Amino acid sequence: FFFQAEDGIRDIGVTGVQTCALPISEALARFDANLGATSRACFLPHAYDENTLARHVARHTRGTDLSLVAAAGKDIVGYAFLWEFDQPFPLLGLGVADAWQGRGLGGALLDLLVVEARAAGRDGIDLTTVPSNLRARRLYESRGFRAAGEVDNIAGDGRVVRELRLVLAFRPGAAPGSRAFSPPR
């Protein structure tokens, strides 16, 4: 399952966007290791050890999650997912390599995930972001996400982080229920 890079993404050097499959663990671990401190403070959805990554790829393979990576050559430059993709309101995560931020890649990945969630008949998308990540908040709000309060989110390293919850409902009256905000097991 491979999404051809649309003109806008190709114009910035992304060669393609594909769903996660083994053996992607090493490339995702490199993606995480190359994130700067500011990016990692905003995007640490789970650990990047081999067992954790294999578990996430397996969840994707089963259809529990939808995970995408954007590649430029052999490097992953974007990682986006909808955890609990089999539920009415999957949980979105989106990270872009430092050198690729501000070039439209995050918006393109977000748009792909929204299209996939709509096509799958989901009711909407749920996400969290750190309140200081104003660039991400502007992106999400430009796509119709609306603030829905603050939640405690367990980051990939086990820290509890207070984050802003944003929701995009695809139909009037649709709303996510309460949920735990932590990496899936």
Short mmCIF file of N, CA and C in Angstrom, two decimals:
data_model
loop_
_atom_site.label_atom_id
_atom_site.label_comp_id
_atom_site.label_asym_id
_atom_site.label_seq_id
_atom_site.Cartn_x
_atom_site.Cartn_y
_atom_site.Cartn_z
N PHE A 1 0.86 -1.17 0.00
CA PHE A 1 0.00 0.00 0.00
C PHE A 1 0.90 1.22 0.00
N PHE A 2 0.95 1.93 -1.09
CA PHE A 2 1.89 3.04 -1.26
C PHE A 2 1.14 4.23 -1.85
N PHE A 3 1.25 5.38 -1.21
CA PHE A 3 0.66 6.60 -1.75
C PHE A 3 1.72 7.27 -2.59
N GLN A 4 1.45 7.50 -3.84
CA GLN A 4 2.40 8.25 -4.66
C GLN A 4 2.49 9.66 -4.11
N ALA A 5 3.66 10.20 -4.12
CA ALA A 5 3.83 11.57 -3.65
C ALA A 5 3.08 12.52 -4.57
N GLU A 6 2.17 13.29 -3.99
CA GLU A 6 1.45 14.28 -4.78
C GLU A 6 2.42 15.39 -5.16
N ASP A 7 2.04 16.18 -6.15
CA ASP A 7 2.95 17.21 -6.65
C ASP A 7 3.50 18.09 -5.54
N GLY A 8 2.65 18.53 -4.61
CA GLY A 8 3.11 19.40 -3.54
C GLY A 8 4.15 18.75 -2.65
N ILE A 9 3.98 17.47 -2.38
CA ILE A 9 4.96 16.77 -1.56
C ILE A 9 6.21 16.49 -2.36
N ARG A 10 6.05 16.08 -3.60
CA ARG A 10 7.20 15.78 -4.45
C ARG A 10 8.05 17.04 -4.64
N ASP A 11 7.41 18.19 -4.72
CA ASP A 11 8.13 19.44 -4.94
C ASP A 11 9.12 19.76 -3.80
N ILE A 12 8.85 19.25 -2.60
CA ILE A 12 9.77 19.51 -1.50
C ILE A 12 10.76 18.37 -1.31
N GLY A 13 10.70 17.34 -2.14
CA GLY A 13 11.71 16.29 -2.11
C GLY A 13 11.28 14.97 -1.52
N VAL A 14 10.01 14.83 -1.14
CA VAL A 14 9.54 13.55 -0.60
C VAL A 14 9.31 12.61 -1.76
N THR A 15 9.89 11.42 -1.68
CA THR A 15 9.77 10.47 -2.77
C THR A 15 8.51 9.62 -2.67
N GLY A 16 7.91 9.54 -1.51
CA GLY A 16 6.68 8.79 -1.37
C GLY A 16 6.24 8.68 0.07
N VAL A 17 4.99 8.28 0.23
CA VAL A 17 4.43 8.03 1.55
C VAL A 17 3.90 6.61 1.52
N GLN A 18 4.29 5.82 2.52
CA GLN A 18 3.84 4.43 2.53
C GLN A 18 3.40 4.05 3.93
N THR A 19 2.62 2.99 4.00
CA THR A 19 2.22 2.49 5.30
C THR A 19 3.40 1.77 5.93
N CYS A 20 3.37 1.68 7.24
CA CYS A 20 4.46 1.03 7.97
C CYS A 20 4.43 -0.47 7.78
N ALA A 21 5.57 -1.03 7.51
CA ALA A 21 5.73 -2.48 7.39
C ALA A 21 7.14 -2.82 7.83
N LEU A 22 7.31 -4.05 8.27
CA LEU A 22 8.67 -4.48 8.61
C LEU A 22 9.47 -4.61 7.33
N PRO A 23 10.72 -4.33 7.26
CA PRO A 23 11.61 -3.92 8.35
C PRO A 23 11.79 -2.40 8.38
N ILE A 24 10.95 -1.71 9.09
CA ILE A 24 11.02 -0.26 9.15
C ILE A 24 11.56 0.22 10.49
N SER A 25 11.75 -0.71 11.42
CA SER A 25 12.14 -0.35 12.78
C SER A 25 13.40 0.50 12.83
N GLU A 26 14.43 0.10 12.11
CA GLU A 26 15.69 0.82 12.14
C GLU A 26 15.54 2.25 11.62
N ALA A 27 14.79 2.41 10.54
CA ALA A 27 14.59 3.74 9.96
C ALA A 27 13.77 4.63 10.90
N LEU A 28 12.75 4.07 11.56
CA LEU A 28 11.96 4.86 12.51
C LEU A 28 12.79 5.23 13.73
N ALA A 29 13.63 4.32 14.19
CA ALA A 29 14.51 4.63 15.32
C ALA A 29 15.47 5.77 14.95
N ARG A 30 15.99 5.76 13.71
CA ARG A 30 16.85 6.86 13.24
C ARG A 30 16.06 8.16 13.18
N PHE A 31 14.81 8.09 12.70
CA PHE A 31 13.95 9.28 12.65
C PHE A 31 13.86 9.90 14.04
N ASP A 32 13.55 9.08 15.04
CA ASP A 32 13.42 9.58 16.41
C ASP A 32 14.74 10.14 16.91
N ALA A 33 15.84 9.41 16.69
CA ALA A 33 17.15 9.84 17.19
C ALA A 33 17.59 11.17 16.59
N ASN A 34 17.13 11.46 15.37
CA ASN A 34 17.53 12.70 14.70
C ASN A 34 16.63 13.89 15.03
N LEU A 35 15.56 13.67 15.79
CA LEU A 35 14.72 14.80 16.19
C LEU A 35 15.47 15.64 17.22
N GLY A 36 15.37 16.95 17.08
CA GLY A 36 15.97 17.84 18.07
C GLY A 36 15.17 17.83 19.36
N ALA A 37 15.71 18.44 20.39
CA ALA A 37 15.07 18.44 21.70
C ALA A 37 13.67 19.06 21.66
N THR A 38 13.51 20.14 20.92
CA THR A 38 12.20 20.79 20.84
C THR A 38 11.19 19.88 20.16
N SER A 39 11.59 19.25 19.07
CA SER A 39 10.68 18.34 18.37
C SER A 39 10.33 17.15 19.23
N ARG A 40 11.32 16.58 19.89
CA ARG A 40 11.06 15.40 20.73
C ARG A 40 10.16 15.76 21.90
N ALA A 41 10.26 16.98 22.42
CA ALA A 41 9.37 17.40 23.51
C ALA A 41 7.92 17.46 23.03
N CYS A 42 7.72 17.65 21.74
CA CYS A 42 6.37 17.71 21.17
C CYS A 42 5.91 16.39 20.59
N PHE A 43 6.83 15.50 20.22
CA PHE A 43 6.47 14.26 19.54
C PHE A 43 7.30 13.10 20.07
N LEU A 44 6.75 12.41 21.05
CA LEU A 44 7.34 11.17 21.56
C LEU A 44 6.18 10.23 21.87
N PRO A 45 5.55 9.70 20.81
CA PRO A 45 4.33 8.92 21.01
C PRO A 45 4.56 7.56 21.65
N HIS A 46 5.73 7.00 21.47
CA HIS A 46 6.05 5.68 22.01
C HIS A 46 7.56 5.51 21.99
N ALA A 47 8.02 4.45 22.65
CA ALA A 47 9.44 4.14 22.60
C ALA A 47 9.80 3.68 21.18
N TYR A 48 11.07 3.71 20.85
CA TYR A 48 11.51 3.33 19.51
C TYR A 48 12.43 2.11 19.53
N ASP A 49 12.29 1.29 20.56
CA ASP A 49 13.05 0.05 20.59
C ASP A 49 12.41 -0.96 19.63
N GLU A 50 13.14 -2.00 19.30
CA GLU A 50 12.70 -2.96 18.29
C GLU A 50 11.37 -3.63 18.65
N ASN A 51 11.19 -4.01 19.91
CA ASN A 51 9.94 -4.68 20.32
C ASN A 51 8.74 -3.76 20.21
N THR A 52 8.88 -2.52 20.66
CA THR A 52 7.77 -1.57 20.58
C THR A 52 7.42 -1.29 19.13
N LEU A 53 8.42 -1.06 18.29
CA LEU A 53 8.14 -0.79 16.88
C LEU A 53 7.50 -1.99 16.20
N ALA A 54 7.95 -3.19 16.51
CA ALA A 54 7.34 -4.39 15.93
C ALA A 54 5.88 -4.49 16.35
N ARG A 55 5.57 -4.15 17.59
CA ARG A 55 4.19 -4.17 18.08
C ARG A 55 3.32 -3.16 17.31
N HIS A 56 3.87 -1.97 17.04
CA HIS A 56 3.10 -0.97 16.30
C HIS A 56 2.89 -1.38 14.84
N VAL A 57 3.90 -1.97 14.24
CA VAL A 57 3.74 -2.46 12.86
C VAL A 57 2.69 -3.57 12.83
N ALA A 58 2.69 -4.44 13.82
CA ALA A 58 1.70 -5.52 13.88
C ALA A 58 0.29 -4.95 14.04
N ARG A 59 0.13 -3.91 14.85
CA ARG A 59 -1.18 -3.27 15.00
C ARG A 59 -1.63 -2.69 13.67
N HIS A 60 -0.71 -2.10 12.93
CA HIS A 60 -1.04 -1.57 11.61
C HIS A 60 -1.46 -2.71 10.66
N THR A 61 -0.70 -3.77 10.66
CA THR A 61 -0.97 -4.90 9.78
C THR A 61 -2.34 -5.50 10.05
N ARG A 62 -2.75 -5.55 11.32
CA ARG A 62 -4.07 -6.08 11.69
C ARG A 62 -5.20 -5.12 11.37
N GLY A 63 -4.88 -3.85 11.09
CA GLY A 63 -5.92 -2.86 10.84
C GLY A 63 -6.37 -2.13 12.09
N THR A 64 -5.74 -2.41 13.23
CA THR A 64 -6.06 -1.70 14.47
C THR A 64 -5.62 -0.25 14.37
N ASP A 65 -4.49 -0.01 13.74
CA ASP A 65 -3.93 1.33 13.54
C ASP A 65 -3.67 1.54 12.05
N LEU A 66 -3.53 2.79 11.67
CA LEU A 66 -3.05 3.15 10.33
C LEU A 66 -1.82 4.02 10.54
N SER A 67 -0.68 3.57 10.08
CA SER A 67 0.58 4.29 10.27
C SER A 67 1.23 4.55 8.93
N LEU A 68 1.68 5.79 8.73
CA LEU A 68 2.32 6.20 7.48
C LEU A 68 3.70 6.77 7.76
N VAL A 69 4.60 6.57 6.82
CA VAL A 69 5.89 7.24 6.88
C VAL A 69 6.12 7.94 5.54
N ALA A 70 6.72 9.12 5.61
CA ALA A 70 7.13 9.85 4.41
C ALA A 70 8.63 9.70 4.29
N ALA A 71 9.09 9.35 3.10
CA ALA A 71 10.51 9.10 2.89
C ALA A 71 11.10 10.08 1.90
N ALA A 72 12.33 10.43 2.14
CA ALA A 72 13.14 11.19 1.19
C ALA A 72 14.40 10.35 1.03
N GLY A 73 14.47 9.64 -0.07
CA GLY A 73 15.55 8.68 -0.24
C GLY A 73 15.34 7.55 0.74
N LYS A 74 16.37 7.23 1.53
CA LYS A 74 16.27 6.14 2.50
C LYS A 74 15.89 6.63 3.90
N ASP A 75 15.69 7.93 4.04
CA ASP A 75 15.40 8.50 5.35
C ASP A 75 13.91 8.74 5.53
N ILE A 76 13.41 8.43 6.71
CA ILE A 76 12.04 8.79 7.07
C ILE A 76 12.08 10.24 7.52
N VAL A 77 11.24 11.06 6.91
CA VAL A 77 11.21 12.49 7.24
C VAL A 77 9.87 12.89 7.87
N GLY A 78 8.92 11.97 7.88
CA GLY A 78 7.63 12.20 8.52
C GLY A 78 7.03 10.89 8.98
N TYR A 79 6.36 10.92 10.11
CA TYR A 79 5.73 9.74 10.69
C TYR A 79 4.37 10.19 11.20
N ALA A 80 3.33 9.55 10.71
CA ALA A 80 1.97 9.94 11.09
C ALA A 80 1.14 8.68 11.29
N PHE A 81 0.19 8.76 12.19
CA PHE A 81 -0.62 7.57 12.46
C PHE A 81 -1.99 7.94 12.99
N LEU A 82 -2.88 6.98 12.86
CA LEU A 82 -4.18 7.00 13.52
C LEU A 82 -4.24 5.72 14.35
N TRP A 83 -3.97 5.85 15.65
CA TRP A 83 -4.11 4.71 16.54
C TRP A 83 -5.58 4.44 16.72
N GLU A 84 -5.92 3.17 16.96
CA GLU A 84 -7.31 2.75 17.13
C GLU A 84 -8.13 3.12 15.89
N PHE A 85 -7.53 2.89 14.73
CA PHE A 85 -8.18 3.20 13.45
C PHE A 85 -9.48 2.42 13.27
N ASP A 86 -9.64 1.34 14.01
CA ASP A 86 -10.85 0.54 13.92
C ASP A 86 -11.97 1.07 14.81
N GLN A 87 -11.76 2.21 15.47
CA GLN A 87 -12.75 2.82 16.35
C GLN A 87 -13.35 4.08 15.70
N PRO A 88 -14.49 4.57 16.22
CA PRO A 88 -15.14 5.73 15.60
C PRO A 88 -14.27 7.00 15.56
N PHE A 89 -13.45 7.24 16.60
CA PHE A 89 -12.58 8.41 16.67
C PHE A 89 -11.15 7.97 16.90
N PRO A 90 -10.41 7.60 15.85
CA PRO A 90 -9.01 7.22 16.05
C PRO A 90 -8.20 8.41 16.57
N LEU A 91 -7.06 8.11 17.18
CA LEU A 91 -6.18 9.11 17.78
C LEU A 91 -5.00 9.39 16.86
N LEU A 92 -4.87 10.63 16.45
CA LEU A 92 -3.86 11.04 15.48
C LEU A 92 -2.55 11.43 16.16
N GLY A 93 -1.44 11.06 15.53
CA GLY A 93 -0.12 11.51 15.91
C GLY A 93 0.63 11.90 14.65
N LEU A 94 1.45 12.93 14.74
CA LEU A 94 2.14 13.45 13.55
C LEU A 94 3.47 14.07 13.96
N GLY A 95 4.56 13.57 13.36
CA GLY A 95 5.88 14.11 13.60
C GLY A 95 6.62 14.31 12.30
N VAL A 96 7.34 15.41 12.21
CA VAL A 96 8.11 15.74 11.00
C VAL A 96 9.55 16.04 11.41
N ALA A 97 10.50 15.47 10.66
CA ALA A 97 11.92 15.72 10.92
C ALA A 97 12.20 17.22 10.93
N ASP A 98 13.10 17.62 11.79
CA ASP A 98 13.39 19.05 11.97
C ASP A 98 13.64 19.78 10.65
N ALA A 99 14.48 19.23 9.80
CA ALA A 99 14.84 19.89 8.55
C ALA A 99 13.68 19.99 7.57
N TRP A 100 12.60 19.26 7.82
CA TRP A 100 11.45 19.24 6.91
C TRP A 100 10.27 20.03 7.45
N GLN A 101 10.40 20.59 8.63
CA GLN A 101 9.30 21.36 9.21
C GLN A 101 9.14 22.68 8.46
N GLY A 102 7.90 23.13 8.34
CA GLY A 102 7.61 24.39 7.67
C GLY A 102 7.58 24.30 6.16
N ARG A 103 7.61 23.08 5.61
CA ARG A 103 7.64 22.90 4.15
C ARG A 103 6.37 22.27 3.60
N GLY A 104 5.37 22.06 4.46
CA GLY A 104 4.09 21.52 3.99
C GLY A 104 3.92 20.03 4.17
N LEU A 105 4.94 19.34 4.66
CA LEU A 105 4.85 17.89 4.81
C LEU A 105 3.84 17.50 5.88
N GLY A 106 3.85 18.19 7.01
CA GLY A 106 2.90 17.87 8.08
C GLY A 106 1.45 18.01 7.61
N GLY A 107 1.17 19.08 6.89
CA GLY A 107 -0.18 19.27 6.37
C GLY A 107 -0.58 18.20 5.37
N ALA A 108 0.36 17.80 4.53
CA ALA A 108 0.08 16.76 3.54
C ALA A 108 -0.20 15.42 4.22
N LEU A 109 0.58 15.07 5.23
CA LEU A 109 0.34 13.82 5.96
C LEU A 109 -0.99 13.87 6.72
N LEU A 110 -1.27 15.01 7.33
CA LEU A 110 -2.54 15.18 8.02
C LEU A 110 -3.70 15.00 7.05
N ASP A 111 -3.61 15.62 5.89
CA ASP A 111 -4.68 15.50 4.90
C ASP A 111 -4.88 14.05 4.46
N LEU A 112 -3.78 13.31 4.27
CA LEU A 112 -3.91 11.89 3.91
C LEU A 112 -4.65 11.10 4.98
N LEU A 113 -4.32 11.35 6.24
CA LEU A 113 -4.98 10.62 7.32
C LEU A 113 -6.45 10.98 7.42
N VAL A 114 -6.79 12.25 7.22
CA VAL A 114 -8.20 12.65 7.25
C VAL A 114 -8.97 11.96 6.13
N VAL A 115 -8.39 11.93 4.93
CA VAL A 115 -9.03 11.25 3.80
C VAL A 115 -9.25 9.77 4.12
N GLU A 116 -8.25 9.11 4.68
CA GLU A 116 -8.37 7.69 5.01
C GLU A 116 -9.44 7.45 6.08
N ALA A 117 -9.49 8.31 7.09
CA ALA A 117 -10.49 8.14 8.15
C ALA A 117 -11.90 8.35 7.61
N ARG A 118 -12.07 9.35 6.78
CA ARG A 118 -13.39 9.58 6.16
C ARG A 118 -13.79 8.40 5.29
N ALA A 119 -12.86 7.92 4.46
CA ALA A 119 -13.14 6.80 3.56
C ALA A 119 -13.50 5.53 4.33
N ALA A 120 -12.94 5.38 5.52
CA ALA A 120 -13.22 4.20 6.35
C ALA A 120 -14.51 4.36 7.16
N GLY A 121 -15.17 5.50 7.02
CA GLY A 121 -16.44 5.72 7.71
C GLY A 121 -16.32 6.08 9.17
N ARG A 122 -15.18 6.61 9.59
CA ARG A 122 -15.01 7.02 10.98
C ARG A 122 -15.87 8.25 11.26
N ASP A 123 -16.14 8.49 12.55
CA ASP A 123 -16.94 9.64 12.96
C ASP A 123 -16.11 10.91 13.05
N GLY A 124 -14.80 10.77 13.20
CA GLY A 124 -13.92 11.92 13.32
C GLY A 124 -12.54 11.48 13.75
N ILE A 125 -11.73 12.45 14.17
CA ILE A 125 -10.36 12.19 14.61
C ILE A 125 -10.12 12.98 15.90
N ASP A 126 -9.42 12.36 16.81
CA ASP A 126 -9.05 12.92 18.10
C ASP A 126 -7.53 13.10 18.10
N LEU A 127 -7.01 14.10 18.79
CA LEU A 127 -5.56 14.25 18.92
C LEU A 127 -5.23 15.06 20.15
N THR A 128 -3.97 15.00 20.54
CA THR A 128 -3.46 15.88 21.58
C THR A 128 -2.18 16.53 21.08
N THR A 129 -1.91 17.71 21.60
CA THR A 129 -0.66 18.41 21.28
C THR A 129 -0.26 19.24 22.48
N VAL A 130 1.03 19.44 22.66
CA VAL A 130 1.48 20.27 23.76
C VAL A 130 1.03 21.70 23.49
N PRO A 131 0.53 22.39 24.51
CA PRO A 131 -0.01 23.75 24.30
C PRO A 131 0.99 24.72 23.67
N SER A 132 2.29 24.53 23.90
CA SER A 132 3.29 25.45 23.36
C SER A 132 3.57 25.22 21.87
N ASN A 133 3.05 24.14 21.30
CA ASN A 133 3.30 23.84 19.89
C ASN A 133 2.28 24.59 19.02
N LEU A 134 2.48 25.89 18.93
CA LEU A 134 1.52 26.75 18.23
C LEU A 134 1.45 26.47 16.73
N ARG A 135 2.57 26.09 16.12
CA ARG A 135 2.56 25.77 14.69
C ARG A 135 1.63 24.59 14.42
N ALA A 136 1.73 23.55 15.24
CA ALA A 136 0.86 22.38 15.07
C ALA A 136 -0.59 22.75 15.32
N ARG A 137 -0.83 23.52 16.36
CA ARG A 137 -2.22 23.91 16.66
C ARG A 137 -2.82 24.70 15.50
N ARG A 138 -2.07 25.61 14.92
CA ARG A 138 -2.58 26.37 13.76
C ARG A 138 -2.88 25.44 12.60
N LEU A 139 -2.00 24.46 12.35
CA LEU A 139 -2.25 23.50 11.28
C LEU A 139 -3.54 22.74 11.53
N TYR A 140 -3.69 22.18 12.73
CA TYR A 140 -4.88 21.39 13.03
C TYR A 140 -6.15 22.24 12.92
N GLU A 141 -6.11 23.43 13.48
CA GLU A 141 -7.29 24.30 13.42
C GLU A 141 -7.61 24.71 11.99
N SER A 142 -6.58 24.86 11.14
CA SER A 142 -6.84 25.21 9.74
C SER A 142 -7.56 24.09 9.00
N ARG A 143 -7.49 22.87 9.54
CA ARG A 143 -8.16 21.72 8.93
C ARG A 143 -9.49 21.40 9.61
N GLY A 144 -9.91 22.26 10.55
CA GLY A 144 -11.22 22.08 11.17
C GLY A 144 -11.22 21.48 12.57
N PHE A 145 -10.07 21.15 13.12
CA PHE A 145 -10.01 20.63 14.49
C PHE A 145 -10.37 21.75 15.46
N ARG A 146 -11.06 21.39 16.53
CA ARG A 146 -11.47 22.35 17.54
C ARG A 146 -11.02 21.88 18.92
N ALA A 147 -10.62 22.84 19.75
CA ALA A 147 -10.16 22.52 21.11
C ALA A 147 -11.29 21.87 21.90
N ALA A 148 -10.92 20.85 22.68
CA ALA A 148 -11.90 20.11 23.48
C ALA A 148 -11.37 19.90 24.90
N GLY A 149 -10.59 20.86 25.40
CA GLY A 149 -10.09 20.77 26.77
C GLY A 149 -8.66 20.30 26.85
N GLU A 150 -8.20 20.06 28.06
CA GLU A 150 -6.85 19.56 28.31
C GLU A 150 -6.93 18.17 28.92
N VAL A 151 -5.92 17.37 28.63
CA VAL A 151 -5.86 15.99 29.13
C VAL A 151 -4.44 15.68 29.57
N ASP A 152 -4.32 14.67 30.40
CA ASP A 152 -3.00 14.13 30.74
C ASP A 152 -2.68 13.03 29.74
N ASN A 153 -1.55 13.18 29.06
CA ASN A 153 -1.11 12.22 28.06
C ASN A 153 0.17 11.56 28.55
N ILE A 154 0.24 10.26 28.43
CA ILE A 154 1.47 9.55 28.81
C ILE A 154 2.35 9.47 27.57
N ALA A 155 3.50 10.14 27.63
CA ALA A 155 4.44 10.15 26.50
C ALA A 155 5.13 8.80 26.38
N GLY A 156 5.84 8.62 25.27
CA GLY A 156 6.52 7.36 25.00
C GLY A 156 7.59 6.99 26.01
N ASP A 157 8.07 7.96 26.77
CA ASP A 157 9.08 7.67 27.79
C ASP A 157 8.46 7.52 29.18
N GLY A 158 7.12 7.52 29.26
CA GLY A 158 6.43 7.32 30.52
C GLY A 158 6.06 8.60 31.27
N ARG A 159 6.58 9.74 30.82
CA ARG A 159 6.23 11.01 31.47
C ARG A 159 4.75 11.32 31.25
N VAL A 160 4.12 11.95 32.24
CA VAL A 160 2.76 12.45 32.08
C VAL A 160 2.87 13.90 31.64
N VAL A 161 2.26 14.21 30.50
CA VAL A 161 2.35 15.55 29.92
C VAL A 161 0.94 16.11 29.78
N ARG A 162 0.74 17.33 30.27
CA ARG A 162 -0.56 18.01 30.12
C ARG A 162 -0.63 18.53 28.69
N GLU A 163 -1.65 18.11 27.95
CA GLU A 163 -1.76 18.47 26.53
C GLU A 163 -3.16 18.99 26.20
N LEU A 164 -3.22 19.70 25.12
CA LEU A 164 -4.48 20.21 24.59
C LEU A 164 -5.10 19.13 23.72
N ARG A 165 -6.39 18.87 23.92
CA ARG A 165 -7.12 17.90 23.10
C ARG A 165 -7.84 18.66 22.00
N LEU A 166 -7.69 18.17 20.77
CA LEU A 166 -8.38 18.75 19.62
C LEU A 166 -9.16 17.65 18.91
N VAL A 167 -10.33 17.99 18.41
CA VAL A 167 -11.22 17.01 17.79
C VAL A 167 -11.71 17.54 16.45
N LEU A 168 -11.75 16.66 15.47
CA LEU A 168 -12.36 16.94 14.18
C LEU A 168 -13.51 15.96 14.00
N ALA A 169 -14.73 16.48 14.02
CA ALA A 169 -15.91 15.64 13.83
C ALA A 169 -16.30 15.69 12.35
N PHE A 170 -16.60 14.53 11.79
CA PHE A 170 -16.97 14.45 10.38
C PHE A 170 -18.46 14.64 10.16
N ARG A 171 -19.26 14.54 11.21
CA ARG A 171 -20.70 14.72 11.07
C ARG A 171 -21.23 15.46 12.29
N PRO A 172 -22.31 16.22 12.13
CA PRO A 172 -22.86 16.98 13.26
C PRO A 172 -23.22 16.06 14.43
N GLY A 173 -22.87 16.49 15.62
CA GLY A 173 -23.18 15.74 16.82
C GLY A 173 -22.21 14.63 17.17
N ALA A 174 -21.31 14.30 16.29
CA ALA A 174 -20.34 13.24 16.59
C ALA A 174 -19.32 13.79 17.58
N ALA A 175 -19.01 12.98 18.58
CA ALA A 175 -18.03 13.39 19.59
C ALA A 175 -17.34 12.15 20.13
N PRO A 176 -16.04 12.27 20.40
CA PRO A 176 -15.33 11.11 20.97
C PRO A 176 -15.73 10.91 22.43
N GLY A 177 -15.66 9.71 22.87
CA GLY A 177 -15.89 9.43 24.28
C GLY A 177 -14.64 9.68 25.08
N SER A 178 -14.70 9.35 26.35
CA SER A 178 -13.50 9.48 27.17
C SER A 178 -12.55 8.34 26.81
N ARG A 179 -11.28 8.57 26.95
CA ARG A 179 -10.28 7.57 26.59
C ARG A 179 -9.01 7.82 27.38
N ALA A 180 -8.18 6.82 27.42
CA ALA A 180 -6.85 6.97 27.99
C ALA A 180 -5.93 7.52 26.90
N PHE A 181 -5.14 8.50 27.23
CA PHE A 181 -4.19 9.05 26.27
C PHE A 181 -2.81 8.51 26.65
N SER A 182 -2.46 7.42 25.96
CA SER A 182 -1.18 6.76 26.20
C SER A 182 -0.89 5.87 25.01
N PRO A 183 0.37 5.46 24.86
CA PRO A 183 0.70 4.55 23.74
C PRO A 183 -0.10 3.26 23.86
N PRO A 184 -0.60 2.74 22.75
CA PRO A 184 -1.34 1.48 22.83
C PRO A 184 -0.40 0.33 23.20
N ARG A 185 -0.96 -0.67 23.80
CA ARG A 185 -0.19 -1.84 24.22
C ARG A 185 -0.23 -2.91 23.17
#
